[in-house]
Short mmCIF file of C-alpha atoms in Angstrom, two decimals:
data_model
loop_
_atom_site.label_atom_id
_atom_site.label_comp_id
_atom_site.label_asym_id
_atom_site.label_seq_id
_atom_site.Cartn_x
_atom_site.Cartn_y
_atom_site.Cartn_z
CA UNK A 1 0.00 0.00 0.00
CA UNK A 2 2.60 2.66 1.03
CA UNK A 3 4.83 1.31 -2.18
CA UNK A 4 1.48 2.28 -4.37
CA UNK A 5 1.41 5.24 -3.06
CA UNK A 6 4.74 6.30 -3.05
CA UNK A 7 4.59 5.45 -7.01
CA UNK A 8 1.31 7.61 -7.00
CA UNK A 9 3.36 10.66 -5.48
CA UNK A 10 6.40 9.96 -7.64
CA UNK A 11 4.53 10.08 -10.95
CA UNK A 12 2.40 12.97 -9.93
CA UNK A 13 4.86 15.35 -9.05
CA UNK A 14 6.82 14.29 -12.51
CA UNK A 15 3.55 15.01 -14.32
CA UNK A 16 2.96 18.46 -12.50
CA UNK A 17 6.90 19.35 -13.29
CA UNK A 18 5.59 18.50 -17.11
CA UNK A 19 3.14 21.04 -16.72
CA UNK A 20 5.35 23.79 -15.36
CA UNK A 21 5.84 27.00 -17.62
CA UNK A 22 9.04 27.65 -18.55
CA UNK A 23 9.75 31.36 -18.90
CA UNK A 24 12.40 32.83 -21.57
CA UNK A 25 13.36 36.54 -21.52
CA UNK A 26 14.79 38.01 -24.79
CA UNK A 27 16.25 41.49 -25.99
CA UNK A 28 17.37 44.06 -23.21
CA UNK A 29 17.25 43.54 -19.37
CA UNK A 30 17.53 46.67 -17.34
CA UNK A 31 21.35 45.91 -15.06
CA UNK A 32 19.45 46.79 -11.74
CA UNK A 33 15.50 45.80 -12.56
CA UNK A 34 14.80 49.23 -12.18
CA UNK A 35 14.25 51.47 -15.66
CA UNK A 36 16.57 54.99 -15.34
CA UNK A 37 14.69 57.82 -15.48
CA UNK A 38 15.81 59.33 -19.25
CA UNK A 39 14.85 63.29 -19.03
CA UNK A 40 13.99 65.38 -22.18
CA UNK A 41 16.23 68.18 -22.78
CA UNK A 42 18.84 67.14 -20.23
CA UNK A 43 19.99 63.85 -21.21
CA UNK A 44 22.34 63.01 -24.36
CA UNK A 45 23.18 59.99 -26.17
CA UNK A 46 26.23 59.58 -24.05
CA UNK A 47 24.48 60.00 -20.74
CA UNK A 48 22.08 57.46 -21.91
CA UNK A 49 24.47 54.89 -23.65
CA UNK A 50 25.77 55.03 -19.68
CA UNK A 51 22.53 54.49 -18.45
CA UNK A 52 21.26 51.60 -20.72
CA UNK A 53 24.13 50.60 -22.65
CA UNK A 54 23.70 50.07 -26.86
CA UNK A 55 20.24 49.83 -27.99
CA UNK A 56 18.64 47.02 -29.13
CA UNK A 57 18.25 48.82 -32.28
CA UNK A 58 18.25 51.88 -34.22
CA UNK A 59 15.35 53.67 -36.39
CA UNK A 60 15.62 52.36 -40.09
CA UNK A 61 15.21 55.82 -41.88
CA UNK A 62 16.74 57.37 -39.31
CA UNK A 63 19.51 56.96 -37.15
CA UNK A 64 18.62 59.32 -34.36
CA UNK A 65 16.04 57.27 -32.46
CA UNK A 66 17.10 54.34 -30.38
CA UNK A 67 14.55 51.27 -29.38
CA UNK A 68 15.24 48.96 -26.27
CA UNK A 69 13.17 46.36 -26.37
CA UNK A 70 12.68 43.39 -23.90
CA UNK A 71 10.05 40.24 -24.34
CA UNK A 72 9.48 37.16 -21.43
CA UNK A 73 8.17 34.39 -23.33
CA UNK A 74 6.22 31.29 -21.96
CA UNK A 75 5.93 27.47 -23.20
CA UNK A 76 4.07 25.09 -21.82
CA UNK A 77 5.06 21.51 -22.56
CA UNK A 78 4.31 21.36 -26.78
CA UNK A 79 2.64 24.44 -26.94
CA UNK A 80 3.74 27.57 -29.32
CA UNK A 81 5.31 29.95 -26.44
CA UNK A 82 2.97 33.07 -25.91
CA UNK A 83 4.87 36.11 -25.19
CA UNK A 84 3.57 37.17 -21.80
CA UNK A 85 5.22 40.44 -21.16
CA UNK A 86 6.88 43.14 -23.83
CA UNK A 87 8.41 46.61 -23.09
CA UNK A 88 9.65 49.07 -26.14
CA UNK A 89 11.24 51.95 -25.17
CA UNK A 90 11.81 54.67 -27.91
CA UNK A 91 14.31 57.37 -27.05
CA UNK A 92 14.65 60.44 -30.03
CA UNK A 93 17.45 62.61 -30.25
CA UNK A 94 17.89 65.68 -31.99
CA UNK A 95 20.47 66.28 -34.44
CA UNK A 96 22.93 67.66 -31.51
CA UNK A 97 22.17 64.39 -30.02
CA UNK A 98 20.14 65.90 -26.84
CA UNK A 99 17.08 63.08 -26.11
CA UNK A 100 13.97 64.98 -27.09
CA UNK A 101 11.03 62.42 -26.62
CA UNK A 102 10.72 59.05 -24.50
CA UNK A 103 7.83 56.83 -25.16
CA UNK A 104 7.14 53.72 -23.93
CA UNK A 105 5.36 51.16 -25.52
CA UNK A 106 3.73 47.41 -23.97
CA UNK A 107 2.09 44.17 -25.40
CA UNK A 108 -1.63 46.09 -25.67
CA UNK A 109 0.27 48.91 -28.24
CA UNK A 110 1.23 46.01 -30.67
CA UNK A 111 -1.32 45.26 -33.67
CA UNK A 112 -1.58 41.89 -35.32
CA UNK A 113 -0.42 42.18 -38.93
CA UNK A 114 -2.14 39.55 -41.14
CA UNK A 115 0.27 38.47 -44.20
CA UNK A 116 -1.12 37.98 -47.89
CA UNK A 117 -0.68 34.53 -49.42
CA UNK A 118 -1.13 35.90 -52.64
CA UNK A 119 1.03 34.32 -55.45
CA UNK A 120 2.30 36.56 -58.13
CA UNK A 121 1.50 35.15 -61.38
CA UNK A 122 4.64 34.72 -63.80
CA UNK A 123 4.34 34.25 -67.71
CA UNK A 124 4.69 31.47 -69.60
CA UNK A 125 2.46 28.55 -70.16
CA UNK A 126 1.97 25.59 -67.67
CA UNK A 127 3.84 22.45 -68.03
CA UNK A 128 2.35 19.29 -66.84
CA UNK A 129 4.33 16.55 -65.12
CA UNK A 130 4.55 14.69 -68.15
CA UNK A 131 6.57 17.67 -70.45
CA UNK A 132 8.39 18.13 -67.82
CA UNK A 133 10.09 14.46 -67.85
CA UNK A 134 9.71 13.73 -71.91
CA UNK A 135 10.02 17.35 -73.46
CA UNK A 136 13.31 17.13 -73.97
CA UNK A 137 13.15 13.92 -75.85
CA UNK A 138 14.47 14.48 -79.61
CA UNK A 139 15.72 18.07 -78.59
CA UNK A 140 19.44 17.33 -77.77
CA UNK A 141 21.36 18.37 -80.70
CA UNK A 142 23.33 15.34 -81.93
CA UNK A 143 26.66 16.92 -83.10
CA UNK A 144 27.23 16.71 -79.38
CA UNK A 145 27.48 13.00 -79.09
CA UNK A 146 29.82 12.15 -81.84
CA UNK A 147 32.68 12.84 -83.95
CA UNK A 148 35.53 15.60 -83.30
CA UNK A 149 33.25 17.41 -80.08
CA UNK A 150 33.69 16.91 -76.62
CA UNK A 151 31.59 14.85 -75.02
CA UNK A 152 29.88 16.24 -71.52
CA UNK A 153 31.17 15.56 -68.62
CA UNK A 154 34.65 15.80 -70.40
CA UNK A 155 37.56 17.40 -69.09
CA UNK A 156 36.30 20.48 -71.46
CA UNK A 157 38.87 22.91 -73.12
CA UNK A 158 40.44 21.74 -76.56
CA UNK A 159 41.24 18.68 -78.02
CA UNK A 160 44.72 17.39 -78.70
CA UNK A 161 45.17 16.13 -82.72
CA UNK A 162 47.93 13.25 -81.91
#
């Protein structure tokens, strides 16, 4: 009875450790937990490459806003992981490289972008399975498999007259 039991605990507790999220965190983790305070008008890009270190990234068009961004993701067992948690910071700098605007942005500020499966059409006609194996049949130009030519797969360049 206590052996039955003990089995019954046993495989329990390995099912319920099955079961048990695991958490992932991705992109930039503040050093301390705590986010810096990053002030309009007083801060620089050198003041807050101390605070923060590099960005995760850098505007596309341009250069003079910087993103941190940080993600926790969670799996469960199979399961696709669900991100859980997401924190964009933008920081914009003026051309002298003072900060000038600090947004942040979460999980609810993210939109759901839904791709096209479209196929773009090319020209040409379609070729069924069966021209594609046997259309080449009779197409091969023969002067290549006789006489003074080289023969594919050759060593290639010109022949030798011995």
């Amino acid at each position: 009875m206590k052996r039955a039991l003990l089995l019954a605990v046993a495989a329990g507790s390995v099912f319920a450790a099955g079961c048990t999220p695991v958490l992932r965190n991705h992109g930039f983790i503040y050093v301390d937990g705590e986010v810096p305070e990053i002030v309009p008008g007083e801060d620089n890009q050198a003041s807050v490459l101390e605070r923060l270190g590099s960005p995760s990234t850098q505007g596309v068009f341009e250069s003079t806003t910087w993103y941190y961004m940080s993600d926790t993701r969670q799996s469960l067992a199979y399961q696709r992981p669900q991100t859980s948690y997401r924190r964009i910071m933008e920081i914009q700098f003026d051309d002298a490289g003072t900060v000038t605007a600090v947004n942040e942005y979460g999980i609810g500020d993210g939109r759901r972008v839904t791709l096209v499966d479209r196929e773009t059409p090319t020209p040409g006609r379609e070729m069924s399975v069966w021209e594609q194996l046997f259309g080449n049949i009779g197409n091969l130009p023969s002067e290549q498999f006789g006489g003074e030519q080289n023969l594919p797969g050759g060593a290639g360049g010109p022949r030798r007259d011995e």
